[in-house]
Short mmCIF file of C-alpha atoms in Angstrom, two decimals:
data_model
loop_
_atom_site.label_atom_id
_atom_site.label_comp_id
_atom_site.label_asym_id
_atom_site.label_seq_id
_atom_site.Cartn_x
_atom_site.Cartn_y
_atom_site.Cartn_z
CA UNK L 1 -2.64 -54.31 1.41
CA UNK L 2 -1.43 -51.94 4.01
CA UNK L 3 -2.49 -48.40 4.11
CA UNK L 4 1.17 -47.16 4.22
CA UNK L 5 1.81 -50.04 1.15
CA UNK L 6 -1.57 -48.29 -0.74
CA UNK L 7 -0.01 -44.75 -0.57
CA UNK L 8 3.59 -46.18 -1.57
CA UNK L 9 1.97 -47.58 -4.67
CA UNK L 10 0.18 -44.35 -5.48
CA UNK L 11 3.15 -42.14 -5.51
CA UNK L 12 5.01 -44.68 -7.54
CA UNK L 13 2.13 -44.16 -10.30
CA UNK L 14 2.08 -40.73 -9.92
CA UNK L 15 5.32 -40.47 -11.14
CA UNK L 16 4.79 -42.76 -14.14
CA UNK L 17 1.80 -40.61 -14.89
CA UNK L 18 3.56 -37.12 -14.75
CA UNK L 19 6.77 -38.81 -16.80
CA UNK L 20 3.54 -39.37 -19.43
CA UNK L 21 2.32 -36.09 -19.19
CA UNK L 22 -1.06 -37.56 -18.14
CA UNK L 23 -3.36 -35.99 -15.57
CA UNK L 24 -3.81 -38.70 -12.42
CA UNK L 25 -7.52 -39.95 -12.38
CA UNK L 26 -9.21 -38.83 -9.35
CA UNK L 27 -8.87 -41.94 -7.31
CA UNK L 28 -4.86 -41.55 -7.79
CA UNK L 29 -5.31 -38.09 -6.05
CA UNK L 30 -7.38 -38.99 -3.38
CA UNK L 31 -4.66 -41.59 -2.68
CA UNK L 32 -2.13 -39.27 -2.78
CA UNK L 33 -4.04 -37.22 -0.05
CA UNK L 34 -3.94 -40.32 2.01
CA UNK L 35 -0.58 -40.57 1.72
CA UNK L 36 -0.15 -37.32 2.75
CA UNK L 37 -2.57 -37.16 5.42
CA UNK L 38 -0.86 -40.58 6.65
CA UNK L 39 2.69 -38.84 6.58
CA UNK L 40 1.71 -35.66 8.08
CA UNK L 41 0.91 -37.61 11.42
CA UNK L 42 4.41 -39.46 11.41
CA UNK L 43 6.46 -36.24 10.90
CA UNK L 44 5.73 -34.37 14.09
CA UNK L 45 9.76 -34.25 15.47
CA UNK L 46 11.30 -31.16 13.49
CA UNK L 47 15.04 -30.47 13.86
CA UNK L 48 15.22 -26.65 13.33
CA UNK L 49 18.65 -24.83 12.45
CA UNK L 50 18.82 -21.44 11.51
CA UNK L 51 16.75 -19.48 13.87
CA UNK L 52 17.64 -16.14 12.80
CA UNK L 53 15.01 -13.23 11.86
CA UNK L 54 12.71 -15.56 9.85
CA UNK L 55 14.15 -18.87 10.73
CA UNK L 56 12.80 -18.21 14.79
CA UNK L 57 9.03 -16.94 13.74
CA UNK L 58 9.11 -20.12 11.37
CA UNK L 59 10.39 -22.71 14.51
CA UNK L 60 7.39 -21.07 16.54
CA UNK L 61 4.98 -21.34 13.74
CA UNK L 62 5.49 -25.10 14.17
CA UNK L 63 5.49 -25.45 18.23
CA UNK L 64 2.32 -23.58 18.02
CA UNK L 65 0.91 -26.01 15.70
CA UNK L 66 1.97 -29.05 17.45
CA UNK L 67 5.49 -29.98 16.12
CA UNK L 68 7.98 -31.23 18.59
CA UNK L 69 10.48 -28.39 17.25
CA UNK L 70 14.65 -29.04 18.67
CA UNK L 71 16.23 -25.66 17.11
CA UNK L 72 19.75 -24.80 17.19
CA UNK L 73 21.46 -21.24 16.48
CA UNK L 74 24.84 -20.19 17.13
CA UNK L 75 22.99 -17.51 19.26
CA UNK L 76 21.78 -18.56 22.67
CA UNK L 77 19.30 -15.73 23.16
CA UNK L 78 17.71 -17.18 19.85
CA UNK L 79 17.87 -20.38 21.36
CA UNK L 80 16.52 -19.22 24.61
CA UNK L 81 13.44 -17.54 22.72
CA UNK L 82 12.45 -20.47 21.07
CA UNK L 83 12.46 -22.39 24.12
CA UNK L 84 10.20 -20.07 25.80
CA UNK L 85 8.20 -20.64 23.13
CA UNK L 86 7.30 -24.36 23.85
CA UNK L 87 10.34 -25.46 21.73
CA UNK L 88 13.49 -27.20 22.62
CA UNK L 89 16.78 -25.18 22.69
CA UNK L 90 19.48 -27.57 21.49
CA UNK L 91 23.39 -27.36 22.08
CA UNK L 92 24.36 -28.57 18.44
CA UNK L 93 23.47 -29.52 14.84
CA UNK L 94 23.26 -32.64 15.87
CA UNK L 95 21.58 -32.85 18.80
CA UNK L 96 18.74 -30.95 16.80
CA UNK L 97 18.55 -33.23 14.27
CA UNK L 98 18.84 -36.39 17.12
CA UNK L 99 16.14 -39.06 15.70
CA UNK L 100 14.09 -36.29 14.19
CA UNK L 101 11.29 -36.74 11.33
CA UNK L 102 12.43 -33.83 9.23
CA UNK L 103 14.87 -31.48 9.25
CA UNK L 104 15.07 -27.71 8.28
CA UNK L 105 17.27 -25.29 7.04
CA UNK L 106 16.99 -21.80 7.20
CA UNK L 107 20.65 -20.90 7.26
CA UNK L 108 22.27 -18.29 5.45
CA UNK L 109 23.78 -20.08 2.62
CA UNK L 110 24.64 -23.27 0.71
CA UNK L 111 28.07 -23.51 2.55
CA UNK L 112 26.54 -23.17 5.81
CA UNK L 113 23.52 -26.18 4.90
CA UNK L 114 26.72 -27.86 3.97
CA UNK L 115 29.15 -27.61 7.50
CA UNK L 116 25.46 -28.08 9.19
CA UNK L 117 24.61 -31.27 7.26
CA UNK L 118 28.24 -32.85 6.48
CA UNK L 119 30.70 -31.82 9.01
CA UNK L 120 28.92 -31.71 11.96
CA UNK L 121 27.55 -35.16 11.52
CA UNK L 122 23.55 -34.19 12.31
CA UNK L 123 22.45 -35.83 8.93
CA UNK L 124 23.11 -38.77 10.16
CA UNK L 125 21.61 -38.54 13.14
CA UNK L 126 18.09 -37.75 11.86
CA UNK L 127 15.66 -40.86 12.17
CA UNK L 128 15.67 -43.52 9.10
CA UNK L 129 13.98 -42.36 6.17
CA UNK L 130 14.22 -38.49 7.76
CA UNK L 131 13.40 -35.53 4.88
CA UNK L 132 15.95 -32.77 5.25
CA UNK L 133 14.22 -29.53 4.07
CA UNK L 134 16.59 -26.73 2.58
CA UNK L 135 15.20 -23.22 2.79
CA UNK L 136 18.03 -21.29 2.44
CA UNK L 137 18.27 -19.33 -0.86
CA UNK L 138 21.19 -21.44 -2.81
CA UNK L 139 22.80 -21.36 -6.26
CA UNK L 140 20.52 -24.46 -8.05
CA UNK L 141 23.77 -26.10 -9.30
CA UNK L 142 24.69 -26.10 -5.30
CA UNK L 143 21.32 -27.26 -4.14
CA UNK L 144 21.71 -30.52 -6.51
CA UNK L 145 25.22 -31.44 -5.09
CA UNK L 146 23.47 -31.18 -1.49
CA UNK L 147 20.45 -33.19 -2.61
CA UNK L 148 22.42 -35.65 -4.02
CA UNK L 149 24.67 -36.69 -1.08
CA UNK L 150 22.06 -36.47 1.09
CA UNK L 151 19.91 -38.92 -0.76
CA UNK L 152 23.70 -41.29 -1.06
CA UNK L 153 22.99 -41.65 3.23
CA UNK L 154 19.52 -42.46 2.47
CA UNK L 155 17.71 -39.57 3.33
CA UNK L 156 14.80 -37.62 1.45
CA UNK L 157 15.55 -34.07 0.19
CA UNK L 158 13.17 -31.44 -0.25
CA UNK L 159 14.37 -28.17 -2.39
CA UNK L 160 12.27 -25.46 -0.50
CA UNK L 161 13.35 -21.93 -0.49
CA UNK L 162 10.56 -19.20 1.13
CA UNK L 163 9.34 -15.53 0.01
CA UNK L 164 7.72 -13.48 2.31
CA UNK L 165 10.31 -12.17 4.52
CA UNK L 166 9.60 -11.16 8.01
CA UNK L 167 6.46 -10.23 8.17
CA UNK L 168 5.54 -13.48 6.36
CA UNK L 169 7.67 -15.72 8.54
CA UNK L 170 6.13 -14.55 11.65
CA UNK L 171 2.69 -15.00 10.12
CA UNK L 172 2.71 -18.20 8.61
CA UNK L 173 1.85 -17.10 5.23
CA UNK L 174 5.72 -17.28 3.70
CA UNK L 175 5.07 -18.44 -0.29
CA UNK L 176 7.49 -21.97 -0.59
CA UNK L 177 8.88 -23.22 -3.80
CA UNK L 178 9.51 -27.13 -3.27
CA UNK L 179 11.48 -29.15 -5.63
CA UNK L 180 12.02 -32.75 -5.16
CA UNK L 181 10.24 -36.23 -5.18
CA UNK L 182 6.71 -36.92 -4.61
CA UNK L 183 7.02 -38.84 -1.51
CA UNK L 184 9.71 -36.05 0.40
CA UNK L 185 7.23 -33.51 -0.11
CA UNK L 186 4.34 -35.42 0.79
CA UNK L 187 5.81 -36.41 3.95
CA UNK L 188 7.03 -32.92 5.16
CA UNK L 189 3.26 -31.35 3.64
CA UNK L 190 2.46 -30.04 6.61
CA UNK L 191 5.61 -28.50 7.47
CA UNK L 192 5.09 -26.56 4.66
CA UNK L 193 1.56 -25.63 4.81
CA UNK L 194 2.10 -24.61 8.12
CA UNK L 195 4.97 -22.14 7.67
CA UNK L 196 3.27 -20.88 4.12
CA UNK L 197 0.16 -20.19 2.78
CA UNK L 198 1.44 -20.99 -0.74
CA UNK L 199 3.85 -24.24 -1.08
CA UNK L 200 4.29 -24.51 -4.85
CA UNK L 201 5.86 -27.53 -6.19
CA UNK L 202 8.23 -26.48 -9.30
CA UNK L 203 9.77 -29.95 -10.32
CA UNK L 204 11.08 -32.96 -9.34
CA UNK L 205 14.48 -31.99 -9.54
CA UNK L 206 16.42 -30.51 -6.65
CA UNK L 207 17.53 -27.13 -7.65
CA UNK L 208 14.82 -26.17 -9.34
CA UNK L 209 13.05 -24.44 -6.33
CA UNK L 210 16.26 -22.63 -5.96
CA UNK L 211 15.59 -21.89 -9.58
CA UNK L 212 12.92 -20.27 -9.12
CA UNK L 213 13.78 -18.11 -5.82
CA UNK L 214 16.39 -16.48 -8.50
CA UNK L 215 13.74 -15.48 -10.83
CA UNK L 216 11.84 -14.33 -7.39
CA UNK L 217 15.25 -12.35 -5.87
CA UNK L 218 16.09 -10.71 -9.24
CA UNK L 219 12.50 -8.73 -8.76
CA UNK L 220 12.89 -8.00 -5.51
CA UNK L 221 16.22 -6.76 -6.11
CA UNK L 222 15.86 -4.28 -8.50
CA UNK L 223 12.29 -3.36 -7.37
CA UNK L 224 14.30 -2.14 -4.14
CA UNK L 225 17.31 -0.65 -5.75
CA UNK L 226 14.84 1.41 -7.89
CA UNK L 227 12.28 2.20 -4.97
CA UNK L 228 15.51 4.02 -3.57
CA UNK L 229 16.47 5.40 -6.35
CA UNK L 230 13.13 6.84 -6.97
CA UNK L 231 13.41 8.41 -2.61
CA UNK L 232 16.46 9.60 -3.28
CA UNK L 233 15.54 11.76 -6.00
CA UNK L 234 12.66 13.04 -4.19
CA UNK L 235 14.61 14.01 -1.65
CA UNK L 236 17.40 15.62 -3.11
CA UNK L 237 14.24 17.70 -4.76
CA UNK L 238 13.30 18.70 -1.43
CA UNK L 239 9.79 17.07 -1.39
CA UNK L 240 8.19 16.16 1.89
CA UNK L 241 9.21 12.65 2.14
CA UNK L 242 6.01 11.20 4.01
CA UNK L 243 3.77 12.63 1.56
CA UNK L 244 6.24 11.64 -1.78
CA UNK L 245 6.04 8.11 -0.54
CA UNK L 246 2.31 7.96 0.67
CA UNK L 247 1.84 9.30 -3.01
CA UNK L 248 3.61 6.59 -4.77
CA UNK L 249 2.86 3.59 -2.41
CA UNK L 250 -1.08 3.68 -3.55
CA UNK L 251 -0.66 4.24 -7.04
CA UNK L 252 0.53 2.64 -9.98
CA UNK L 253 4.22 3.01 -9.06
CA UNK L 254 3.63 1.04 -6.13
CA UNK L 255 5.40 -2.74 -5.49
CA UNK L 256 5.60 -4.73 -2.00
CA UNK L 257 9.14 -3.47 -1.86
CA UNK L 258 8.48 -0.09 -2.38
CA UNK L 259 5.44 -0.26 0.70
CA UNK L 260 7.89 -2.41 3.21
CA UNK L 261 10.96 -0.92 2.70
CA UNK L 262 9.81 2.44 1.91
CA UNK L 263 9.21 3.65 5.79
CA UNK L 264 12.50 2.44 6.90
CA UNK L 265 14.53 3.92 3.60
CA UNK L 266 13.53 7.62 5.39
CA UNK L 267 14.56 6.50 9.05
CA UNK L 268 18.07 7.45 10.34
CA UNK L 269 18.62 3.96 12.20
CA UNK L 270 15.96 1.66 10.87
CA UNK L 271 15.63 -1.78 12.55
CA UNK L 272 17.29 -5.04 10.22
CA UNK L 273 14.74 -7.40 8.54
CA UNK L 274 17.15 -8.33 6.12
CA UNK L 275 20.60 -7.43 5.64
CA UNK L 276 22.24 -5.37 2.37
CA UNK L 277 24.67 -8.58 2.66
CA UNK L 278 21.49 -11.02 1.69
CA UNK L 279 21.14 -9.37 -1.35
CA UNK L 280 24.52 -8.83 -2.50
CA UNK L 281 24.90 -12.57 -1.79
CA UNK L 282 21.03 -13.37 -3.49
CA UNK L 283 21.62 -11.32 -6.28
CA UNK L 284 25.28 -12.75 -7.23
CA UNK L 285 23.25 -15.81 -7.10
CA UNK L 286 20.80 -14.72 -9.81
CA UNK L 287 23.82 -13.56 -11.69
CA UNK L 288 25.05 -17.09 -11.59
CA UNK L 289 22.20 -18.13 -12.60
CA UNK L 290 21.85 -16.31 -15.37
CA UNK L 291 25.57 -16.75 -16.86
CA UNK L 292 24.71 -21.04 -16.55
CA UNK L 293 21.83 -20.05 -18.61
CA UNK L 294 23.77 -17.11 -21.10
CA UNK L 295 20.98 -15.07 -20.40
CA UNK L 296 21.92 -11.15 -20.01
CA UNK L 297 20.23 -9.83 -16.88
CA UNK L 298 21.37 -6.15 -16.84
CA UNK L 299 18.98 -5.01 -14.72
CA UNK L 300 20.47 -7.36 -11.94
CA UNK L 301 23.69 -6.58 -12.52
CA UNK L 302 23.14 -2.97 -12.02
CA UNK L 303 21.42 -3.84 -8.61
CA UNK L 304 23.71 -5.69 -7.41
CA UNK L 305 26.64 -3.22 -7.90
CA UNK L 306 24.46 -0.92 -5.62
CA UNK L 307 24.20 -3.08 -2.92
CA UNK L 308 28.08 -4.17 -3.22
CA UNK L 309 28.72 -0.13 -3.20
CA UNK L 310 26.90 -0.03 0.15
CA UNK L 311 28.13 -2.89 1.74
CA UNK L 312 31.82 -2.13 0.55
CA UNK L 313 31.49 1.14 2.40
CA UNK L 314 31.05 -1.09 5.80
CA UNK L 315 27.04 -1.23 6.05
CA UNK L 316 26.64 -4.69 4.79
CA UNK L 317 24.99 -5.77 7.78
CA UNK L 318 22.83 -2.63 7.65
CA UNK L 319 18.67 -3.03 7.02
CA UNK L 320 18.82 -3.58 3.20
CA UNK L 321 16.36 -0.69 3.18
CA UNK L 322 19.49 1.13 3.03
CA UNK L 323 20.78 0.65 -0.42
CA UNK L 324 19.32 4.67 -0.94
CA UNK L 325 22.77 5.05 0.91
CA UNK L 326 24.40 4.23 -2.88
CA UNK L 327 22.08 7.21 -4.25
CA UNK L 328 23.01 9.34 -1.92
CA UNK L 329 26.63 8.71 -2.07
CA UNK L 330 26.82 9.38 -5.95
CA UNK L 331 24.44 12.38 -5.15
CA UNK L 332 27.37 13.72 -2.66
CA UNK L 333 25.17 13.94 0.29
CA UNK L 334 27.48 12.67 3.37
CA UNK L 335 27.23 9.43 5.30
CA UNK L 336 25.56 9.99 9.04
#
């Protein structure tokens, strides 16, 4: 029996283990390492769209570790950078996607994955048997419809939205939560381990990685909405700023948002990592989320009126740092 026929076989009994709620023996694993080990060498050709301010560190992530990256962006300077890079700059969708092993998705939303993947026709020129990898942040419900057509043109779909931003993109160390089938993941493995230090697999089912980036955005969310909240008052106290947030950022009223978007919350004109729009548009997705499941999430709600008040005042595209900008509004303090 083939090597390729071995690892087929082992994934197939993997999944009649786990529908058991049986733990695979150990020879089932180390088959299931083969088959991923096998895989990894065959997907080497990575159609990249979405090369925005995590999307581009990601694409170079994978030229630097030997992928065969085509990336497309609306942008040509992002295009151009990745081609410096050792990448490929491509004119189109499709031509990323042209007889490629995998393809990813970091674009903004579910209705962009869907123009890229449907109306441009690039799914179906990815290579037979091709994994399409969707990292944007997506309602679940959406993520399943996408999953499902592109497993009608015979394709493999892998759920996979990241956590990390920035700073994690551009170090490889982005924390992945993959939904889908045994053998899609297996076979993009190494895309994942190489643009994450934690790929998490949280079902089977398509849309429940995007599940569980809601639970992931609500926290982040609020934990930023309330870091500026917690600024703004020391500010309209007339504290020294540095000092307030050196103060709070090592002790027990620290968080990761707090620390990272801290800084840039006291800067006039602070550079974008990630716009106020991303989280009105993440957090209306946990709010989705959450009326699907009739489960209150005040909290949420709350946060996500802040960042609406901001961008409906025209700084959407603004550093979402700047969500202090509602505090200070409802404080009276005027806009610079």
């Amino acid at each position: 029996m083939s090597r390729r026929r071995r690892a087929a076989d082992a994934a197939r009994s993997l999944r009649h283990l786990e529908r058991g709620r049986r733990r695979p023996d150990q020879g089932l694993a180390r088959e299931i390492g083969a088959m991923t080990a096998e895989t990894a060498q065959a997907q080497r050709t990575i159609g990249f769209v979405g090369l925005g301010a995590m999307g581009l560190p990601m694409a170079k992530n994978l030229v630097a570790r030997g992928f065969a990256v085509r990336g497309y962006d609306i942008r040509p300077e992002a295009r151009g950078a990745l081609a410096a890079a050792g990448g490929i700059a491509a004119g189109s969708p499709s031509s990323a996607f042209d007889g490629a092993d995998a393809a990813v998705l970091m674009v903004v939303d579910a209705a962009q994955a869907e123009s890229v993947l449907f109306e441009t026709g690039a799914l179906s020129a990815l290579a037979p048997g091709a994994v399409v990898v969707l990292m944007a942040t997506a309602p679940p419900e959406r993520v399943a419809r996408i999953a499902e057509r592109v497993a009608a043109a015979g394709y493999g779909f892998v759920d996979a939205p990241v956590s990390g931003g920035v700073v994690g993109a551009a170090a490889g160390t982005l924390t992945i939560m993959a939904a889908g089938e045994a053998g899609p993941i297996a076979r993009v493995r190494a895309v994942l381990d190489t643009l994450g230090t934690k790929a998490v697999t949280v079902g089977r089912t398509p849309g429940q990685g995007a599940t569980a980036k809601a639970v992931n955005q609500l926290l982040c969310g609020v934990h930023l909405a309330v870091a500026a909240e917690a600024l703004s008052l020391a500010e309209r106290l007339g504290l020294d700023m540095d000092q307030m947030l050196d103060i709070v950022s090592g002790s027990a009223a620290s968080s990761w948002m707090l620390k990272d978007r801290g800084p840039r919350m006291l800067e006039t004109e602070p550079r974008v990592t990630s716009a106020v729009d991303i989280f009105v548009k993440d957090l209306g997705i946990v709010l989705e989320t959450g009326r699907d499941a009739k489960a209150a999430l005040p909290m949420a709600a709350l946060a996500h009126q802040l960042f609406l008040s901001v961008s409906g005042r025209g700084f959407g595209a603004l550093d979402d740092s700047q969500v202090i900008r509602a505090y200070r509004a409802l404080g009276g303090r005027p806009e610079t």
